[in-house]
PDB file of C-alpha atoms in Angstrom:
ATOM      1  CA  UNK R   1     -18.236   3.446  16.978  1.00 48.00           C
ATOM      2  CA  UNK R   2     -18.142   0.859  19.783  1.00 52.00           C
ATOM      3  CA  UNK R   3     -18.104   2.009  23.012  1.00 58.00           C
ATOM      4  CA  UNK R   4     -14.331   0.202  23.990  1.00 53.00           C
ATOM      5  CA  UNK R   5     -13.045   2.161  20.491  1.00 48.00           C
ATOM      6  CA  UNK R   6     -14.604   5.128  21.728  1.00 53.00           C
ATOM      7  CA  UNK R   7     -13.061   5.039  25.470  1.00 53.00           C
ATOM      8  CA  UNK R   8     -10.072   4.584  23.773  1.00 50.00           C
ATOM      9  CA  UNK R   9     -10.067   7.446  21.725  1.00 53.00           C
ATOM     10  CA  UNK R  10     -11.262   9.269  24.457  1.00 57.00           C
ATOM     11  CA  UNK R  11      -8.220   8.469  26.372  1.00 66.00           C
ATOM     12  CA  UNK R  12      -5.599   9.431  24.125  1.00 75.00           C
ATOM     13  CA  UNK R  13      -3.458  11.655  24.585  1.00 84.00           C
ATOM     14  CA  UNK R  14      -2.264  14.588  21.996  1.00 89.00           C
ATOM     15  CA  UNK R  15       1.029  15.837  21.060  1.00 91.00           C
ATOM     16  CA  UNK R  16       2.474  17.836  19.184  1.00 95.00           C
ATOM     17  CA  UNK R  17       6.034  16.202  18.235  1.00 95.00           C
ATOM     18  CA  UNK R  18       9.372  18.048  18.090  1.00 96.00           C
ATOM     19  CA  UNK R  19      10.197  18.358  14.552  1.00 97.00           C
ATOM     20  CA  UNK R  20      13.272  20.176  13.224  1.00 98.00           C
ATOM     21  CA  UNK R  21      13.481  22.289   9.832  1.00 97.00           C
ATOM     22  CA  UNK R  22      16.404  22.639   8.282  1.00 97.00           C
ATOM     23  CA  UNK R  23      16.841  24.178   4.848  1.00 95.00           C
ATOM     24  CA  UNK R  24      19.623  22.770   2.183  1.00 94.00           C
ATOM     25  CA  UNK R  25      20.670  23.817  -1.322  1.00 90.00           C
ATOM     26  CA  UNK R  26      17.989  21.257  -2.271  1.00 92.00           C
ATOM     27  CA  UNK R  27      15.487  21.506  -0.660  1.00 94.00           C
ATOM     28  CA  UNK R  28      13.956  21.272   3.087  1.00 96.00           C
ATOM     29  CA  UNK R  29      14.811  18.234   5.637  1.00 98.00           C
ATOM     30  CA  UNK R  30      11.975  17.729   8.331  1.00 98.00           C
ATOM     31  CA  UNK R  31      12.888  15.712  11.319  1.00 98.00           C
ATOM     32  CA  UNK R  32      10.501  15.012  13.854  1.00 97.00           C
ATOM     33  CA  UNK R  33      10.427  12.980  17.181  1.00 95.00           C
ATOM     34  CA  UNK R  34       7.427  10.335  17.101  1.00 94.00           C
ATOM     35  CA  UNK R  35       9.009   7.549  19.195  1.00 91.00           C
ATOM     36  CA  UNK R  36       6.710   4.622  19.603  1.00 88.00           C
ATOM     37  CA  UNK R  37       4.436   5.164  16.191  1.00 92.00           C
ATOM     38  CA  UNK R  38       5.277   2.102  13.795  1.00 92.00           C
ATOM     39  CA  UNK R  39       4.871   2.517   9.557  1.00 94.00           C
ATOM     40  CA  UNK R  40       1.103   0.921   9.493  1.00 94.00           C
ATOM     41  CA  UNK R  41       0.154   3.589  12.549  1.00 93.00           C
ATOM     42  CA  UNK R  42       1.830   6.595  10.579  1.00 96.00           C
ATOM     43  CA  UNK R  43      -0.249   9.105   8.164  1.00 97.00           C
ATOM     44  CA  UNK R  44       1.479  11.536   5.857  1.00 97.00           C
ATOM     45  CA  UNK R  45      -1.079  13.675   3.789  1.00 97.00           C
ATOM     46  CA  UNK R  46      -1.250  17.285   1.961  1.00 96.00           C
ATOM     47  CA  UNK R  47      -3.949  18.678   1.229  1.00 95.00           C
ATOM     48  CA  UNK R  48      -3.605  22.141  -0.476  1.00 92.00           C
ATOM     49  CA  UNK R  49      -0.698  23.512   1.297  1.00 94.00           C
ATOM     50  CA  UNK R  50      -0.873  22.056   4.189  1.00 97.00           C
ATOM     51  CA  UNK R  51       1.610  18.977   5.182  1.00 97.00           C
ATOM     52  CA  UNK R  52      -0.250  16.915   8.271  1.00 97.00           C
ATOM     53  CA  UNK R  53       1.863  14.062  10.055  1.00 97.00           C
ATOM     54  CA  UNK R  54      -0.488  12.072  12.258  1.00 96.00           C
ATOM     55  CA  UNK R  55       0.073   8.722  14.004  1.00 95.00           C
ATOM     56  CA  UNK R  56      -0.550   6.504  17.254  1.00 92.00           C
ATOM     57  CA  UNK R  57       2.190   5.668  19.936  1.00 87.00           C
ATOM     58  CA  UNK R  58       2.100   2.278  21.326  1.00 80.00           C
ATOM     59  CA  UNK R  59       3.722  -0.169  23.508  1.00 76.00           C
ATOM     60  CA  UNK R  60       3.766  -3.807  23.694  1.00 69.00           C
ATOM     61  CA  UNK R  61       1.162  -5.286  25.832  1.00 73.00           C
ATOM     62  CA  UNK R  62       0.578  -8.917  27.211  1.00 80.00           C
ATOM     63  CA  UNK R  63       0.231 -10.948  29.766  1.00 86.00           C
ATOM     64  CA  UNK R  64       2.644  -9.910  32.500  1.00 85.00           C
ATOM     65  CA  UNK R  65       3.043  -6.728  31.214  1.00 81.00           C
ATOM     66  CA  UNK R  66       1.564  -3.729  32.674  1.00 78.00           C
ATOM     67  CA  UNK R  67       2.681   0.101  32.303  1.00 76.00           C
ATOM     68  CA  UNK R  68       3.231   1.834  35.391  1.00 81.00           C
ATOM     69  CA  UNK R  69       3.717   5.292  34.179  1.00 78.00           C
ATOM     70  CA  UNK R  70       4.084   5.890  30.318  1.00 76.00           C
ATOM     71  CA  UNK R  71       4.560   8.840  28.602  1.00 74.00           C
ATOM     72  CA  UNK R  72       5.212   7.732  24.730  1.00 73.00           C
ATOM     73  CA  UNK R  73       1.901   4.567  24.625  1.00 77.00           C
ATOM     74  CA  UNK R  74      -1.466   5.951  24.153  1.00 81.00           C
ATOM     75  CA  UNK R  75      -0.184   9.593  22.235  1.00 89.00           C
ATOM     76  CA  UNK R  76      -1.730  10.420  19.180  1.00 93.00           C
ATOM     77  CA  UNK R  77       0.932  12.639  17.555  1.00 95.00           C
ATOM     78  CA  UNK R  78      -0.267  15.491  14.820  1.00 96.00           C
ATOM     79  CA  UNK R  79       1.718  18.168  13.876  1.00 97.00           C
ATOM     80  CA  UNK R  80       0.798  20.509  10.083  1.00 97.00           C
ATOM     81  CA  UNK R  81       3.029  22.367   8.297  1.00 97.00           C
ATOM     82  CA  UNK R  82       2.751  25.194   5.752  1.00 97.00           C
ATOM     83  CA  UNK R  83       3.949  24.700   2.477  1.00 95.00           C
ATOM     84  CA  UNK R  84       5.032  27.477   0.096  1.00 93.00           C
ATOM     85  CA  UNK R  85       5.203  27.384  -3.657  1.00 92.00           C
ATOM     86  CA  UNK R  86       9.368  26.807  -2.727  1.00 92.00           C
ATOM     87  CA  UNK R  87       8.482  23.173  -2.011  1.00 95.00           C
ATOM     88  CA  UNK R  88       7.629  20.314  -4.790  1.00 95.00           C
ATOM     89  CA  UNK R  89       4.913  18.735  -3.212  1.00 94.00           C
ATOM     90  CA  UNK R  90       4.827  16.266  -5.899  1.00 94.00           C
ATOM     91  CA  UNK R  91       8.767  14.414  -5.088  1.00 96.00           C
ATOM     92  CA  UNK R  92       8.189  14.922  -1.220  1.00 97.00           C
ATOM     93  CA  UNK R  93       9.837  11.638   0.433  1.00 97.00           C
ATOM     94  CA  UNK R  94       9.344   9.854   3.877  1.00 97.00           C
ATOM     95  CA  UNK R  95      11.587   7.785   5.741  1.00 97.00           C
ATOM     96  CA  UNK R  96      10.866   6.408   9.747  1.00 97.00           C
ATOM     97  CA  UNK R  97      13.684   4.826  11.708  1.00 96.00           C
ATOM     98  CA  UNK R  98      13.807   4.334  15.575  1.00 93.00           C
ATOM     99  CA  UNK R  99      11.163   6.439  16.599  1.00 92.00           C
ATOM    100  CA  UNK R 100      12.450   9.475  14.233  1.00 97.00           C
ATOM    101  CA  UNK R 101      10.145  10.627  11.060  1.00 97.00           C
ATOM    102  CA  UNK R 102      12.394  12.229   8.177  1.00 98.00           C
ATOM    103  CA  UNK R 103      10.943  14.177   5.631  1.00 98.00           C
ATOM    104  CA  UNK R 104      12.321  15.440   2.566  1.00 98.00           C
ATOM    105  CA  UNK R 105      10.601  18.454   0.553  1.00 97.00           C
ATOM    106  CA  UNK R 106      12.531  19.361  -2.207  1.00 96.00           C
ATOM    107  CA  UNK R 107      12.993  22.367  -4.288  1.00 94.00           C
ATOM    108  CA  UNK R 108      10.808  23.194  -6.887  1.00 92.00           C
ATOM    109  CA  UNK R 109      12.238  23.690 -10.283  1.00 85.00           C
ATOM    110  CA  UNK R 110      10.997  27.237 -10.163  1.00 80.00           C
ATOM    111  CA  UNK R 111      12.966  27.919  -6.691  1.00 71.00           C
ATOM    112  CA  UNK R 112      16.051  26.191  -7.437  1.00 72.00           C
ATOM    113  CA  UNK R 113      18.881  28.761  -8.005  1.00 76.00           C
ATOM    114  CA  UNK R 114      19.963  28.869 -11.119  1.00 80.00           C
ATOM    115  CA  UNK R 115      23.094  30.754 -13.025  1.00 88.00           C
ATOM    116  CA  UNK R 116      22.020  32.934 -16.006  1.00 87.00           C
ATOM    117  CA  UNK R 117      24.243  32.615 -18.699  1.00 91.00           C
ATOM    118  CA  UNK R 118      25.348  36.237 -20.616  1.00 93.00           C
ATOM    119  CA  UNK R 119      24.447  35.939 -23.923  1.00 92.00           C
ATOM    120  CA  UNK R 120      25.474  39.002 -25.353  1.00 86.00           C
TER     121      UNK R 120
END
């Protein structure tokens, strides 16, 4: 690692983003605050059952341009979630609009309510 990457890492700041859960009849709707992280800067992985969001806040930079007091540029967001056998991790779905990270974690077939039929 160079020693301008590594300043910069070093420098970073980390945050844990407000995310809201909120459970529906099909599944599980995660909505989390991560204003300033673009697509290319955002990381979405499970491993096990663990959900990790990470990703890098920045601000636009140039000539002329010089942040006086920023709270959302230089953040490294990472927030993990636990995932129970409720979720299918296999159909989970992303979607990142102005600054706001939606997850959806659906149902698994298994946890899906279901009406049992009398036979007899």
């Amino acid at each position: 690692m160079n020693k301008d990457v590594a300043k910069a890492e070093a420098t970073l700041h980390r945050v844990v983003p407000a995310s809201d859960i909120i459970e529906q009849e099909d599944g599980f709707r995660i909505v989390m605050d991560v204003p300033g992280v673009v697509r290319e800067a955002l990381a979405i992985q499970i491993e096990e059952n663990e959900l990790t969001v990470t990703g890098r806040g920045g601000c636009a930079t140039g000539e002329g341009v010089r942040p006086v007091h920023s709270e959302f540029c230089d953040v490294e967001y990472a927030r993990t979630f636990t995932l129970t056998d409720m979720v299918d991790k296999d159909a989970i779905t992303a979607n990142l609009a102005d600054g706001v990270l939606e997850l959806f974690l659906p149902r698994a077939q298994a946890a899906k309510p279901r009406r049992i039929e009398i036979t007899g």
